[in-house]
Coordinates of C-alpha atoms in Angstrom, one line a residue:
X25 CA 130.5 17.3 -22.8
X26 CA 128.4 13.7 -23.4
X27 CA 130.6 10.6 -23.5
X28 CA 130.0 8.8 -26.6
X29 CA 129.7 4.9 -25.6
X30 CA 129.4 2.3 -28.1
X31 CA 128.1 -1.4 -26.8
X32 CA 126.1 -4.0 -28.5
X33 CA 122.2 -4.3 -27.8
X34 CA 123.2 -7.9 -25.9
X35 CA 121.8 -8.2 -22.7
X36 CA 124.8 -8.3 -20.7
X37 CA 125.5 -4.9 -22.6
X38 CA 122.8 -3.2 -21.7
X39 CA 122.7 -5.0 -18.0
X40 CA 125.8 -3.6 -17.1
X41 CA 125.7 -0.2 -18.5
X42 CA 122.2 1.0 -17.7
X43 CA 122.7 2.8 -14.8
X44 CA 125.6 4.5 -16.7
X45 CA 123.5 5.1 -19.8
X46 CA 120.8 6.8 -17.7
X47 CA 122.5 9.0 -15.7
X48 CA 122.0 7.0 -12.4
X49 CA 126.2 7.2 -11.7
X50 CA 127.6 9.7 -9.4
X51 CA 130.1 11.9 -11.3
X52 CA 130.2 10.7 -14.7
X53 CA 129.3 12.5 -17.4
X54 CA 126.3 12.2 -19.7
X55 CA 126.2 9.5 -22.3
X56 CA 125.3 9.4 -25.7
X57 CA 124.8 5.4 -26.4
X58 CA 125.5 3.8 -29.8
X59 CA 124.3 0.4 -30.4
X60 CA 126.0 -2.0 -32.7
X61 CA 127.3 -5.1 -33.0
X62 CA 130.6 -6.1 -32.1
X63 CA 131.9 -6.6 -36.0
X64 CA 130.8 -3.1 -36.2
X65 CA 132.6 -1.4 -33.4
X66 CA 135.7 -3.1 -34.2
X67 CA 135.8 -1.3 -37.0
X68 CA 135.0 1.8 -35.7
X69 CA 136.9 1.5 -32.9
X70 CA 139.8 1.7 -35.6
X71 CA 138.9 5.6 -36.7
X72 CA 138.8 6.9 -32.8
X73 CA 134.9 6.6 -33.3
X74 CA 133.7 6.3 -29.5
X75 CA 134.9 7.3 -26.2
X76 CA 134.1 4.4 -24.6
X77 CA 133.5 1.0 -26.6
X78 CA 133.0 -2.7 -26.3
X79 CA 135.4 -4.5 -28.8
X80 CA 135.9 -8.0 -29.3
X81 CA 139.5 -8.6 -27.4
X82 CA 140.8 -10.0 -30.4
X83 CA 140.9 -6.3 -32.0
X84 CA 143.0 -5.1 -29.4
X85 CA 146.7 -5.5 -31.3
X86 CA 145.2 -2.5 -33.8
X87 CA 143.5 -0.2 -30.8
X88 CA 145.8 -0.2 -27.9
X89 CA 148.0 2.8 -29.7
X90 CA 144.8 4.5 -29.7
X91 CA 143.2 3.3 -26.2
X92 CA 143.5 2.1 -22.9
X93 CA 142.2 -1.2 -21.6
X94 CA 139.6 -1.3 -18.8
X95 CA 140.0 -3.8 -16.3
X96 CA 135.8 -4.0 -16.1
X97 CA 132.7 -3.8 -17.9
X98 CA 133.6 -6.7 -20.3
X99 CA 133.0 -10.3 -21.1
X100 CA 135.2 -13.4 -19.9
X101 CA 134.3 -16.3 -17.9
X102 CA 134.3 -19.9 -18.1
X103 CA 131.8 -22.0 -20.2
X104 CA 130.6 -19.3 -22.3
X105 CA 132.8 -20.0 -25.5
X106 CA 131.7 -19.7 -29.2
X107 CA 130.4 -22.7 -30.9
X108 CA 130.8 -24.0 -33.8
X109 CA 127.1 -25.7 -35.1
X110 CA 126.5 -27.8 -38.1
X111 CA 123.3 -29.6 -39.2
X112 CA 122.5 -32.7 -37.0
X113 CA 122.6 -34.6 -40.3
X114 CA 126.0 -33.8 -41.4
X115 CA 128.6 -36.4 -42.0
X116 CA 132.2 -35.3 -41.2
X117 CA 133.7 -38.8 -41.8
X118 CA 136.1 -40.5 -38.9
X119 CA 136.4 -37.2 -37.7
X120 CA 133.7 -34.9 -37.3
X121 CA 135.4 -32.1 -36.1
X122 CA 137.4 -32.0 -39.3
X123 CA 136.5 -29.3 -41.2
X124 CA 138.5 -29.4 -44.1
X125 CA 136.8 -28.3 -47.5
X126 CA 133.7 -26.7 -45.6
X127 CA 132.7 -23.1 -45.7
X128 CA 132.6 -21.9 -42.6
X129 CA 129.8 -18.6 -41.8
X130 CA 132.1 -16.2 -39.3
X131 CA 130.2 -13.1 -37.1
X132 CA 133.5 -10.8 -37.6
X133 CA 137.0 -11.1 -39.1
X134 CA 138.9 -9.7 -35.7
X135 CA 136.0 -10.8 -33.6
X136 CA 137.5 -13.3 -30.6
X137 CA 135.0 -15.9 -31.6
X138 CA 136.4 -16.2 -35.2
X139 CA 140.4 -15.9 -33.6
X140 CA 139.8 -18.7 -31.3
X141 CA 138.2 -20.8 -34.3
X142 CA 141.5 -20.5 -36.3
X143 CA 144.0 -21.3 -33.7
X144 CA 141.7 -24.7 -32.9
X145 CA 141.7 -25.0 -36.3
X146 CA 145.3 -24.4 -37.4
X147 CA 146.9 -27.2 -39.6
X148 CA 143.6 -28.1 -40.9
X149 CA 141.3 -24.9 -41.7
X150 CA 138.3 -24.8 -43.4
X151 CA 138.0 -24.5 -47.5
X152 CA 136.3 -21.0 -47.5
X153 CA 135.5 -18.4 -44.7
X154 CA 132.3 -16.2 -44.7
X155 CA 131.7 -13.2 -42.3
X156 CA 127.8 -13.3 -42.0
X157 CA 125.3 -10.7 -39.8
X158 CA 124.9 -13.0 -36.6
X159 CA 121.5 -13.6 -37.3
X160 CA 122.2 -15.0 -40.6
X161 CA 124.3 -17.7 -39.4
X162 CA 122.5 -20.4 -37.8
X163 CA 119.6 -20.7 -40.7
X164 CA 122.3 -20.2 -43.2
X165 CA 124.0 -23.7 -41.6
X166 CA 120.4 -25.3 -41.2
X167 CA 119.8 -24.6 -44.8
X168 CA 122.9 -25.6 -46.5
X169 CA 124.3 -22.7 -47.5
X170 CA 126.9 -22.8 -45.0
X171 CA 129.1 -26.1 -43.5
X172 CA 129.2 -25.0 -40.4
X173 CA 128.4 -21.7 -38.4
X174 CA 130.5 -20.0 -35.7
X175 CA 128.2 -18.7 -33.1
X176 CA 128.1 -16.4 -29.6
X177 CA 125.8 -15.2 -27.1
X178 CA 122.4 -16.6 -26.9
X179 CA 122.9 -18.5 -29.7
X180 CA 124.4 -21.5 -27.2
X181 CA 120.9 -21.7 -25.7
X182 CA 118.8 -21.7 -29.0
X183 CA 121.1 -23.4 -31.8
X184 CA 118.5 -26.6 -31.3
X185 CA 115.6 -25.0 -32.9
X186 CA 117.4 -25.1 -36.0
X187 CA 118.1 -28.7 -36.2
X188 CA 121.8 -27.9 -35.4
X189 CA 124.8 -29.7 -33.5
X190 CA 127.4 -28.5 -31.6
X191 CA 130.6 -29.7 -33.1
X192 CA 133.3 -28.3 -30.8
X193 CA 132.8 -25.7 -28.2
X194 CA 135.5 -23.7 -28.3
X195 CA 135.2 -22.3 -24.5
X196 CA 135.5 -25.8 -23.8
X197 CA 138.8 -26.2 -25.7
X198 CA 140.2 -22.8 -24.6
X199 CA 139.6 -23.6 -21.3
X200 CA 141.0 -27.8 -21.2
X201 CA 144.1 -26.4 -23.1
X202 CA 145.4 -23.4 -20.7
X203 CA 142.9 -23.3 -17.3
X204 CA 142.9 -19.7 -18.1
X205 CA 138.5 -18.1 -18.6
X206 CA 137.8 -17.3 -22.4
X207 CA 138.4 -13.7 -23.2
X208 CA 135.4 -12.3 -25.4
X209 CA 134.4 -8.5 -25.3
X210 CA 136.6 -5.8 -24.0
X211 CA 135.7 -2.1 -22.7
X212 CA 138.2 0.6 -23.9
X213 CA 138.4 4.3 -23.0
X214 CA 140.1 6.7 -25.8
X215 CA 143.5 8.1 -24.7
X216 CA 143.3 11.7 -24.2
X217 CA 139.8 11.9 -24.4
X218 CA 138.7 9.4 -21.2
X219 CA 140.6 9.4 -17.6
X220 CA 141.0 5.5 -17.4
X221 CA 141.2 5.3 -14.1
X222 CA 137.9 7.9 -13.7
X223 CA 136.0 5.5 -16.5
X224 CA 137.0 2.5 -14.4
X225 CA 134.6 3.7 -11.7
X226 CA 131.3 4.4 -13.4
X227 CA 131.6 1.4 -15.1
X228 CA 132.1 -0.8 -11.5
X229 CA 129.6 1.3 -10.5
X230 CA 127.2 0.5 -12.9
X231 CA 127.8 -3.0 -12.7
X232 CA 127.1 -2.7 -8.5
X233 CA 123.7 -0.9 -9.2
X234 CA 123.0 -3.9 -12.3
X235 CA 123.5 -6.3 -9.5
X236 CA 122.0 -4.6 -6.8
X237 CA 118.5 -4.1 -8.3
X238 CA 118.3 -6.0 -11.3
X239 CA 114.8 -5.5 -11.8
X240 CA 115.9 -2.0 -12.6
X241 CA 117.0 -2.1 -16.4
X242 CA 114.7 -4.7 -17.1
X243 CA 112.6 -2.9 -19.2
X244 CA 115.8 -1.3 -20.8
X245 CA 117.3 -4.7 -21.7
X246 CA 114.2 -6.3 -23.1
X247 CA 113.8 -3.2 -25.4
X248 CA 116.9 -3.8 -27.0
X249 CA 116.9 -7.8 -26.5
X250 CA 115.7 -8.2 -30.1
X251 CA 112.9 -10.5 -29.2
X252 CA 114.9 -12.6 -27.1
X253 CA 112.7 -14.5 -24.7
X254 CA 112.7 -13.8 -20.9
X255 CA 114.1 -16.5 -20.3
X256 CA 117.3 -16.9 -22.5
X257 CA 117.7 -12.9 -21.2
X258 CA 117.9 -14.0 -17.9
X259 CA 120.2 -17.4 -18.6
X260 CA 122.1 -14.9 -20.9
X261 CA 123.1 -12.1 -18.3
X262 CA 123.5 -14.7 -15.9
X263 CA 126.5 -16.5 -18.0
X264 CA 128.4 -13.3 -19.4
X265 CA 127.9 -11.1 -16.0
X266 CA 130.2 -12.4 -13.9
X267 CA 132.9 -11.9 -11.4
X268 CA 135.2 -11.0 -14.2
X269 CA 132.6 -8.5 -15.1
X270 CA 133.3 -6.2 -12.3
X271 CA 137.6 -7.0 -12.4
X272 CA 139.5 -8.7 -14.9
X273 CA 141.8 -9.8 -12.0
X274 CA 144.8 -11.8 -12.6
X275 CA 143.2 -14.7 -14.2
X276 CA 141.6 -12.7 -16.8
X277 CA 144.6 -10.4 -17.7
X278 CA 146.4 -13.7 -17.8
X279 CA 143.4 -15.0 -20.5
X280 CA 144.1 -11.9 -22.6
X281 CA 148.0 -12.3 -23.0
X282 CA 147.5 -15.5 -23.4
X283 CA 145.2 -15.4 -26.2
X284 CA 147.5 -12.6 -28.0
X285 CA 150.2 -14.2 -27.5
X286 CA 149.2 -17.3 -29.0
X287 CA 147.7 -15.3 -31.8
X288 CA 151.0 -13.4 -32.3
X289 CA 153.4 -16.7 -32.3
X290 CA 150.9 -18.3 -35.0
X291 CA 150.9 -15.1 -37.1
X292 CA 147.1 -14.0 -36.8
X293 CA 147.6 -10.8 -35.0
X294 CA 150.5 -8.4 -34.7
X295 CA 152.5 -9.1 -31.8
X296 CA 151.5 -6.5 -28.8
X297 CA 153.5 -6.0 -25.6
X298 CA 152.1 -8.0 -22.8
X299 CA 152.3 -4.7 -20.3
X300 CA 150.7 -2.8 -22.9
X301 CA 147.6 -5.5 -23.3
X302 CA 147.2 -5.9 -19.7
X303 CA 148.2 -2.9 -18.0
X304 CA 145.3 -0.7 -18.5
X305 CA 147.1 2.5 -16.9
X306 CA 149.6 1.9 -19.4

């Protein structure tokens, strides 16, 4: 039977699960690869729709029932936090950062990015929220159809192009506030269809082969980079693939409970028990 894997056509993605995708990892199974973008498997991720998926951890309070938590594969680390862009011309009074009467262009409702934005932005949220395809946000803001833009991924290496300005960089803030990495993209297996524990492995094994030749997937991740120059590829793997790539470890279980639990006290999520979230044998 093929596992069904579901990850976004981001470099890191496709990094990290080549070998896995092309049958280069001793034992697993074959793989039948769905790409989409993180919004997307959210969502599907709801109905049960992939063995394996990469979901935004901010989703996890609504798919732990229906999956286990992989302590690898994902995407944490430290100064690689959404951002929050406006036009360079913008004037946000006093305070800049103040946001109050903007719209605001969103990648995802349970997405981490847009989670994060609302508990920096709690007491004085924006007028109107906007979930927008990614691509769409950053000339949306540059044309003035949008306040401001919440934006991931490569978009921290290119937001210049459009004339825009970083207002707050919410890694940044995450980061100053508990010391703990930013918690992004998870890897879940579906209970009683995937062996945790067995998944575990050909994902870390993956990630070794990623690291060990990376001129191996090249052609694979340029393929799916959406005409992302070489050289934001390279500066984009080489910011999301990280230590925490290969084990969450305690400091990124940590990151996840904490984010939850913040969510949870401040009434964005539904509250979800700490083992549950970060015990992924649980």
């Amino acid at each position: 039977m093929a596992l069904s894997l579901a990850i976004s056509p981001c470099p890191n993605d496709t990094f990290v699960f080549h070998a896995l995708v092309h049958g280069r990892v001793p034992g697993a199974p074959p793989v039948e690869v769905t790409y989409a973008d993180v919004d997307v498997t959210n969502t599907a991720a709801e109905r049960g729709a992939f063995d394996l998926v990469k979901v935004s951890f901010a989703a996890l309070p609504w798919l732990l029932d229906d999956y286990h938590l992989l302590p690898c594969g994902g995407a944490l680390g430290r100064g690689c936090g959404p951002l929050v862009l406006t036009r360079g011309d913008r004037d946000g009074g006093p305070d800049r950062t103040d946001l109050t009467g903007a719209t605001v262009a969103v990648p995802g409702d349970r997405t981490t990015a847009y989670l994060l934005f609302r508990l920096w932005s709690a007491g004085r949220p924006p007028a109107r929220i906007e979930v927008v395809p990614f691509h769409e946000i950053m000339p949306g803001v540059a044309a003035g159809r949008y306040d401001a833009g919440l934006v991931i991924h490569e978009a921290r290496f290119t937001y210049h192009r459009h004339g825009l300005s970083a207002l707050v960089d919410l890694g940044e803030w995450w980061e100053a506030d508990t010391g703990l990495p930013i918690p992004l993209g998870a890897i879940l297996a579906r209970r009683g269809a995937v062996d945790p524990e067995a998944a575990a492995g050909w994902v870390r094994e993956s990630v070794r082969q990623a690291w060990a030749d990376p001129a191996a997937s090249r052609e694979y991740v340029l393929a799916h980079a959406q005409e992302m120059e070489l050289d934001v590829v390279d500066r984009h793997i080489g910011l999301y693939v990280n230590e925490f790539t290969a084990d969450l470890g305690e400091a990124g279980f940590a990151a996840v409970a904490a984010l939850l639990d913040r969510a949870a006290t401040a009434g964005l999520v539904p509250q979800t028990s700490s083992s549950r979230a970060t015990a992924w044998t649980s």
